[in-house]
Coordinates of C-alpha atoms in Angstrom, one line a residue:
M1 CA 0.0 0.0 0.0
N2 CA 2.9 2.4 0.7
K3 CA 3.9 2.2 -3.0
L4 CA 0.5 3.4 -4.0
Q5 CA 0.3 6.5 -1.8
N6 CA 1.2 8.9 -4.7
L7 CA -1.7 7.6 -6.8
P8 CA -5.1 9.4 -6.8
K9 CA -7.5 8.0 -4.1
P10 CA -10.0 6.3 -6.5
L11 CA -7.1 4.5 -8.3
R12 CA -5.5 3.6 -5.0
F13 CA -8.8 2.2 -3.7
T14 CA -9.2 0.2 -6.9
F15 CA -5.8 -1.5 -6.5
Y16 CA -6.7 -2.1 -2.8
I17 CA -9.9 -3.9 -3.7
I18 CA -8.2 -6.0 -6.4
Y19 CA -5.6 -7.0 -3.8
Q20 CA -8.3 -7.9 -1.3
F21 CA -10.2 -9.8 -3.9
Y22 CA -7.1 -11.9 -4.7
K23 CA -6.1 -12.2 -1.0
D24 CA -9.6 -13.6 0.0
G25 CA -9.4 -16.2 -2.8
C26 CA -12.5 -14.8 -4.6
F27 CA -11.5 -16.3 -7.9
R28 CA -11.7 -19.8 -6.3
V29 CA -14.8 -18.9 -4.3
A30 CA -16.6 -17.7 -7.4
G31 CA -15.9 -21.1 -9.0
S32 CA -17.2 -23.0 -6.0
L33 CA -20.4 -20.9 -5.8
S34 CA -20.9 -21.5 -9.6
Y35 CA -21.1 -25.2 -9.2
T36 CA -23.2 -25.0 -6.0
S37 CA -25.6 -22.6 -7.8
L38 CA -25.9 -24.9 -10.8
L39 CA -27.2 -27.6 -8.4
A40 CA -29.3 -25.2 -6.4
I41 CA -30.9 -23.0 -9.1
T42 CA -33.7 -25.4 -9.9
P43 CA -34.6 -26.1 -6.2
V44 CA -34.5 -22.4 -5.4
L45 CA -36.8 -21.4 -8.3
A46 CA -39.1 -24.4 -7.6
I47 CA -39.6 -23.3 -4.0
A48 CA -40.0 -19.6 -5.0
F49 CA -42.7 -20.4 -7.6
A50 CA -44.4 -22.7 -5.2
I51 CA -44.7 -19.8 -2.7
L52 CA -46.1 -17.6 -5.5
S53 CA -48.7 -20.2 -6.5
A54 CA -50.0 -20.2 -2.9
F55 CA -51.3 -16.7 -3.3
P56 CA -54.3 -16.3 -5.7
A57 CA -53.4 -12.7 -6.4
F58 CA -50.3 -13.9 -8.3
N59 CA -52.0 -16.4 -10.5
G60 CA -50.6 -16.3 -14.0
M61 CA -47.5 -14.3 -12.9
E62 CA -45.1 -17.2 -13.1
N63 CA -44.4 -16.8 -16.8
K64 CA -43.9 -13.1 -16.5
I65 CA -41.5 -13.5 -13.6
K66 CA -39.5 -16.3 -15.5
E67 CA -39.2 -14.1 -18.5
L68 CA -38.0 -11.1 -16.4
I69 CA -35.5 -13.2 -14.5
F70 CA -33.9 -14.8 -17.6
L71 CA -33.9 -11.6 -19.6
A72 CA -32.4 -9.7 -16.7
F73 CA -29.6 -12.3 -16.3
L74 CA -28.7 -13.2 -19.8
P75 CA -30.9 -12.1 -22.7
E76 CA -29.0 -13.8 -25.5
A77 CA -29.1 -17.3 -24.0
A78 CA -32.4 -16.9 -22.1
G79 CA -34.4 -19.0 -24.6
S80 CA -32.4 -22.2 -24.3
I81 CA -31.7 -21.8 -20.6
E82 CA -35.4 -21.1 -19.8
T83 CA -36.5 -24.2 -21.6
Y84 CA -34.3 -26.5 -19.5
I85 CA -34.9 -24.7 -16.2
T86 CA -38.7 -24.8 -16.8
K87 CA -38.6 -28.5 -17.5
F88 CA -36.5 -29.1 -14.4
I89 CA -38.9 -27.1 -12.2
S90 CA -41.9 -29.0 -13.6
N91 CA -40.2 -32.2 -12.7
A92 CA -39.4 -30.9 -9.2
N93 CA -43.0 -30.0 -8.6
H94 CA -43.9 -33.7 -9.0
S95 CA -41.3 -34.9 -6.5
T96 CA -42.0 -37.0 -3.4
I97 CA -41.5 -35.7 0.1
F98 CA -37.9 -37.1 0.1
G99 CA -37.3 -35.2 -3.2
I100 CA -38.7 -32.0 -1.8
T101 CA -36.5 -32.4 1.3
S102 CA -33.4 -32.9 -0.8
L103 CA -34.3 -29.7 -2.8
A104 CA -34.6 -27.7 0.4
V105 CA -31.2 -29.1 1.7
T106 CA -29.5 -28.3 -1.6
S107 CA -30.9 -24.7 -1.5
L108 CA -29.8 -24.3 2.1
M109 CA -26.3 -25.6 1.2
L110 CA -26.1 -22.7 -1.3
L111 CA -27.0 -20.1 1.3
M112 CA -24.5 -21.5 3.8
T113 CA -21.8 -21.5 1.1
I114 CA -22.6 -17.9 0.3
Q115 CA -22.6 -17.0 4.0
S116 CA -19.2 -18.6 4.7
S117 CA -17.7 -16.8 1.7
F118 CA -19.1 -13.4 2.8
D119 CA -18.0 -14.0 6.4
A120 CA -14.5 -14.5 5.2
I121 CA -14.7 -11.2 3.2
W122 CA -16.1 -9.3 6.2
K123 CA -13.7 -11.1 8.6
S124 CA -16.6 -12.2 10.7
S125 CA -15.6 -14.9 13.3
G126 CA -19.2 -15.5 14.6
K127 CA -21.4 -18.3 13.4
R128 CA -25.1 -18.4 13.0
T129 CA -27.0 -21.3 14.5
F130 CA -28.7 -23.8 12.2
I131 CA -32.1 -22.4 13.1
N132 CA -31.0 -18.9 12.2
N133 CA -29.7 -20.1 8.9
V134 CA -33.0 -21.8 8.1
L135 CA -34.9 -18.7 9.1
T136 CA -32.7 -16.4 6.9
F137 CA -33.0 -18.8 4.0
W138 CA -36.8 -19.1 4.3
S139 CA -37.4 -15.3 4.7
S140 CA -35.2 -14.7 1.6
L141 CA -37.1 -17.2 -0.4
T142 CA -40.5 -16.0 0.8
L143 CA -40.0 -12.2 0.6
G144 CA -38.1 -12.2 -2.7
P145 CA -40.8 -13.8 -4.9
L146 CA -43.6 -11.9 -3.1
L147 CA -41.9 -8.5 -3.6
L148 CA -41.1 -9.3 -7.2
G149 CA -44.7 -10.5 -7.8
S150 CA -46.1 -7.4 -6.1
S151 CA -44.0 -5.0 -8.2
L152 CA -45.0 -6.7 -11.4
S153 CA -48.7 -6.8 -10.4
L154 CA -48.5 -3.1 -9.5
S155 CA -46.7 -2.1 -12.7
S156 CA -49.2 -4.1 -14.9
Y157 CA -52.1 -2.4 -13.2
L158 CA -50.6 1.1 -13.6
F159 CA -49.9 0.5 -17.3
A160 CA -53.4 -0.9 -17.9
Q161 CA -54.9 2.2 -16.2
A162 CA -52.6 4.5 -18.2
Q163 CA -53.8 2.8 -21.5
V164 CA -57.4 3.3 -20.5
L165 CA -56.8 7.0 -19.7
N166 CA -54.7 7.5 -22.9
V167 CA -51.7 8.8 -21.0
P168 CA -49.2 10.4 -23.5
M169 CA -45.7 8.9 -24.0
L170 CA -46.9 5.5 -22.7
Q171 CA -44.8 3.5 -25.2
E172 CA -41.7 5.4 -24.3
A173 CA -42.4 5.1 -20.6
N174 CA -42.9 1.3 -21.0
A175 CA -39.6 1.0 -22.9
L176 CA -37.8 2.9 -20.2
F177 CA -39.4 0.8 -17.5
V178 CA -38.4 -2.5 -19.2
F179 CA -34.8 -1.1 -19.5
V180 CA -34.6 0.2 -15.9
L181 CA -36.5 -2.5 -14.0
P182 CA -33.8 -5.3 -14.4
F183 CA -31.1 -2.9 -13.2
L184 CA -33.2 -1.9 -10.2
L185 CA -34.0 -5.5 -9.4
E186 CA -30.3 -6.5 -9.6
L187 CA -29.3 -3.5 -7.4
I188 CA -31.9 -4.5 -4.8
A189 CA -30.8 -8.1 -4.9
F190 CA -27.2 -7.3 -4.4
F191 CA -28.0 -4.8 -1.6
L192 CA -30.1 -7.4 0.3
L193 CA -27.4 -10.0 -0.2
Y194 CA -24.9 -7.7 1.5
I195 CA -27.2 -6.7 4.3
V196 CA -28.8 -10.1 5.1
V197 CA -26.2 -12.8 4.5
P198 CA -23.0 -11.6 6.4
N199 CA -23.0 -12.6 10.0
T200 CA -22.1 -9.1 11.1
H201 CA -23.5 -5.6 11.0
V202 CA -23.1 -4.0 7.6
R203 CA -23.7 -0.3 7.2
W204 CA -26.4 0.5 4.6
R205 CA -24.5 3.1 2.7
Y206 CA -21.6 0.7 2.2
S207 CA -24.0 -2.0 1.0
I208 CA -25.6 0.4 -1.4
I209 CA -22.2 1.5 -2.8
G210 CA -21.1 -2.2 -3.1
A211 CA -24.4 -3.2 -4.7
F212 CA -24.2 -0.3 -7.3
F213 CA -20.7 -1.4 -8.4
A214 CA -21.7 -5.1 -8.5
T215 CA -24.7 -4.2 -10.6
A216 CA -22.7 -2.1 -13.0
L217 CA -20.1 -4.8 -13.4
F218 CA -22.8 -7.4 -13.8
E219 CA -24.4 -5.4 -16.6
A220 CA -21.1 -5.0 -18.3
F221 CA -20.4 -8.7 -18.1
K222 CA -23.9 -9.4 -19.4
A223 CA -23.4 -7.2 -22.4
A224 CA -20.0 -8.6 -23.2
F225 CA -20.9 -12.2 -22.7
G226 CA -24.2 -11.8 -24.6
Y227 CA -22.2 -10.3 -27.5
Y228 CA -19.8 -13.2 -27.4
I229 CA -22.5 -15.9 -27.3
S230 CA -24.4 -14.3 -30.2
H231 CA -21.4 -13.5 -32.5
F232 CA -19.0 -16.4 -31.6
P233 CA -21.1 -19.6 -31.2
F234 CA -18.1 -21.6 -30.3
Y235 CA -19.8 -23.6 -27.5
Q236 CA -22.8 -24.4 -29.6
E237 CA -20.6 -25.9 -32.3
L238 CA -18.3 -27.7 -29.9
Y239 CA -20.9 -29.1 -27.4
G240 CA -24.0 -29.2 -29.5
A241 CA -27.1 -29.9 -27.4
L242 CA -25.0 -29.8 -24.2
A243 CA -23.8 -26.2 -24.9
T244 CA -26.2 -24.9 -22.3
I245 CA -24.2 -26.4 -19.4
P246 CA -20.9 -24.6 -20.0
I247 CA -22.7 -21.4 -20.9
I248 CA -24.6 -21.5 -17.6
L249 CA -21.4 -22.3 -15.6
I250 CA -19.4 -19.5 -17.2
W251 CA -22.2 -17.0 -16.7
L252 CA -22.7 -18.1 -13.0
Y253 CA -18.9 -17.6 -12.5
L254 CA -19.1 -14.1 -13.9
S255 CA -22.2 -13.3 -11.9
W256 CA -20.6 -14.5 -8.6
A257 CA -17.4 -12.6 -9.4
S258 CA -19.5 -9.4 -9.7
A259 CA -21.2 -10.2 -6.4
L260 CA -18.0 -10.9 -4.6
L261 CA -16.3 -7.8 -5.9
G262 CA -19.2 -5.7 -4.7
A263 CA -19.0 -7.5 -1.3
E264 CA -15.3 -6.6 -1.1
I265 CA -16.1 -3.0 -1.8
A266 CA -18.9 -3.0 0.9
A267 CA -16.7 -4.7 3.4
N268 CA -13.5 -2.7 2.8
L269 CA -14.8 0.8 2.5
S270 CA -14.5 1.4 6.3
Q271 CA -11.3 -0.6 6.6
Y272 CA -9.7 1.3 3.8
S273 CA -10.7 4.6 5.3
L274 CA -9.1 3.5 8.6
L275 CA -6.0 2.3 6.8
N276 CA -5.6 5.7 5.1
Q277 CA -6.0 7.5 8.4
Q278 CA -3.5 5.3 10.1
Q279 CA -1.0 5.9 7.3
S280 CA -1.3 9.7 7.5
S281 CA 1.0 11.5 10.0
D282 CA -1.9 12.9 12.0
S283 CA -3.7 9.6 12.4
V284 CA -0.5 7.8 13.3
K285 CA -0.2 10.3 16.2
N286 CA -3.8 9.6 17.1
S287 CA -3.9 5.9 16.7
S288 CA -3.3 5.0 20.4
A289 CA -5.9 7.5 21.5
R290 CA -8.3 6.1 19.0
K291 CA -7.8 2.6 20.3
L292 CA -8.3 3.7 23.9
F293 CA -11.4 5.7 22.9
Y294 CA -13.1 2.8 21.2
S295 CA -11.9 0.3 23.8
L296 CA -13.7 2.4 26.4
K297 CA -16.8 2.6 24.2
I298 CA -16.8 -1.2 23.8
L299 CA -16.4 -1.7 27.6
Q300 CA -19.1 0.9 28.3
Y301 CA -21.6 -0.7 26.0
I302 CA -21.0 -4.3 27.2
S303 CA -21.2 -3.2 30.8
Q304 CA -24.5 -1.5 30.2
S305 CA -25.9 -4.4 28.2
T306 CA -24.8 -6.9 31.0
S307 CA -26.7 -4.9 33.6
K308 CA -29.8 -5.1 31.4
I309 CA -29.3 -8.8 30.7
Q310 CA -28.9 -8.2 27.0
K311 CA -26.9 -10.4 24.6
V312 CA -23.9 -8.7 22.9
Q313 CA -22.5 -9.8 19.6
V314 CA -20.1 -8.1 17.2
K315 CA -22.9 -6.6 15.1
D316 CA -24.4 -5.0 18.3
I317 CA -21.1 -3.5 19.2
L318 CA -20.6 -2.1 15.7
K319 CA -24.1 -0.5 15.8
A320 CA -23.6 1.0 19.3
T321 CA -20.0 2.3 18.9
N322 CA -20.1 3.3 15.2
A323 CA -16.4 2.1 15.1
P324 CA -14.7 0.8 12.0
Q325 CA -15.2 -2.9 11.7
S326 CA -11.5 -3.9 11.4
L327 CA -10.6 -1.8 14.5
T328 CA -13.5 -3.2 16.5
I329 CA -12.4 -6.8 15.7
Y330 CA -8.8 -6.0 16.6
L331 CA -9.8 -4.4 19.9
L332 CA -12.1 -7.2 20.9
E333 CA -9.3 -9.7 20.3
K334 CA -7.0 -7.5 22.5
L335 CA -9.6 -7.1 25.2
M336 CA -10.1 -10.9 25.3
K337 CA -6.3 -11.6 25.4
T338 CA -6.0 -9.3 28.3
N339 CA -9.0 -10.9 30.1
Y340 CA -11.3 -7.9 30.0
L341 CA -13.8 -9.8 27.9
I342 CA -14.6 -13.5 27.3
K343 CA -16.7 -14.9 24.4
S344 CA -19.4 -17.5 24.9
E345 CA -20.0 -20.5 22.7
S346 CA -22.9 -18.6 21.1
N347 CA -20.4 -15.8 20.2
E348 CA -21.7 -13.3 22.8
Y349 CA -19.2 -11.0 24.5
I350 CA -19.2 -10.9 28.3
L351 CA -17.4 -8.5 30.7
Y352 CA -14.9 -10.6 32.6
K353 CA -12.6 -8.2 34.5
D354 CA -14.0 -6.0 37.2
I355 CA -13.8 -2.5 35.8
N356 CA -14.8 -1.0 39.2
N357 CA -11.3 -2.1 40.4
T358 CA -9.3 -1.6 37.2
S359 CA -7.7 1.8 36.5
L360 CA -7.5 3.5 33.1
Y361 CA -3.8 3.4 33.5
T362 CA -3.9 -0.4 33.8
L363 CA -6.1 -0.5 30.6
T364 CA -3.7 1.6 28.6
T365 CA -0.8 -0.5 29.8
D366 CA -2.5 -3.8 29.1
L367 CA -3.4 -2.7 25.6
K368 CA 0.2 -1.4 25.2
L369 CA -0.9 2.1 24.2
N370 CA 1.7 4.9 24.1
L371 CA -0.5 7.9 24.8
K372 CA 0.7 11.4 24.8
V373 CA -0.9 14.8 25.7
G374 CA -2.7 16.2 22.6
D375 CA -3.3 12.8 21.1
I376 CA -7.1 13.1 21.2
N377 CA -8.0 16.2 19.3
S378 CA -10.5 15.3 16.6
I379 CA -13.3 13.2 18.2
D380 CA -16.3 15.3 19.0
E381 CA -18.1 13.1 21.5
K382 CA -18.8 13.1 25.2
L383 CA -16.4 10.3 26.1
A384 CA -13.6 11.9 24.0
S385 CA -14.2 15.2 25.6
K386 CA -13.6 13.7 29.0
L387 CA -10.3 12.3 27.8
I388 CA -9.3 15.6 26.3
F389 CA -10.2 17.5 29.5
S390 CA -8.3 15.1 31.6
I391 CA -5.2 15.1 29.5
E392 CA -5.1 18.9 29.3
K393 CA -5.6 19.2 33.1
S394 CA -2.9 16.7 33.8
N395 CA 0.1 18.7 32.7
S396 CA 1.4 15.5 31.1
N397 CA 0.9 13.4 34.2
L398 CA -1.1 10.7 32.4
K399 CA -0.5 8.1 35.2
K400 CA -2.1 10.5 37.7
I401 CA -5.2 10.9 35.5
Y402 CA -5.6 7.3 34.7
S403 CA -5.4 6.2 38.4
N404 CA -9.2 6.5 38.4
N405 CA -11.0 3.2 37.7
I406 CA -12.6 2.6 34.4
S407 CA -16.1 2.4 35.8
D408 CA -16.0 5.8 37.5
F409 CA -14.6 7.4 34.3
L410 CA -17.3 5.8 32.1
F411 CA -20.3 6.4 34.2
S412 CA -19.5 9.5 36.2

């Protein structure tokens, strides 16, 4: 990263994301997800359409949704792919209870593979329980088709009413809608993927940014691959009737590469910002104060939650402290190594050391922080103000200030 400091920030961030993409093994992960998706695509769609068919309001919407999905994903190969997928779904609908169970298990395996891949990207050490995985999977399969069906029903109704009322520019509006809708659906799908699947708190703005770049890359891949399929029918000539399989695999690989790159962007925006700050001279000076500040916020939040008998996980700490994710994980590890915290089998953080009898000076020593007067000068919060006031009042006698225990400092 030091060699890239002279580059413009956008270009520097681009190289950083490419490095993280390679470091996290996303090329390999995209291949793994492609094969898993090939097995799971029929079960997932079969379950989704079964959910839609349970609601009379969506009768007759299946074909429209199929057409929209396949056109959104790969227009040039949609015809042949849709034929095979529709046949597979039809066969799945006549399965026995054991067949249906295997379909659900295959679909769940896909979700768990995606989740483990995203947890590696977000550096999340926590694990969801099996029940939580099932609930996440079921809510995604339920809400996705219902939202898609509702949006199509609403749009069909609006266009029908517009035709009755002779609304001008209707054809142009319809053409624009057909062009924009797939992009919006892809954007929403990527956004929900980054919000729901990772086993950690993901900030909405980072998810939106990651989803936007993933959608843009997905559209670029779709245009390029569609052009290749239509102008260079190499796979059709080589594989004949079996050409659909490599086409689907390659397209799934490109799709997952887009999704994983967007995930890297969403996961690394805060970490890259922190890395830039730590590499600047001002932030190097403030790094120890920053660590102390967020360590105190973490201890404060866990102490308050413990008194209210609330469970505390990483995502809760990130929400409460608004700290960068990489710094939070680093500090949690340090606080556990120094016996301030312990982590339960269910990945909940519990206060272990008695902060009523532990001084601030002991905390700074345990965390090996080299604090100096004037270190904290840019954090406009109540807790930081206390530290600034104490440091300025101390005349450089930090040990005297930090002789007070942590509890008195936090809750006075």
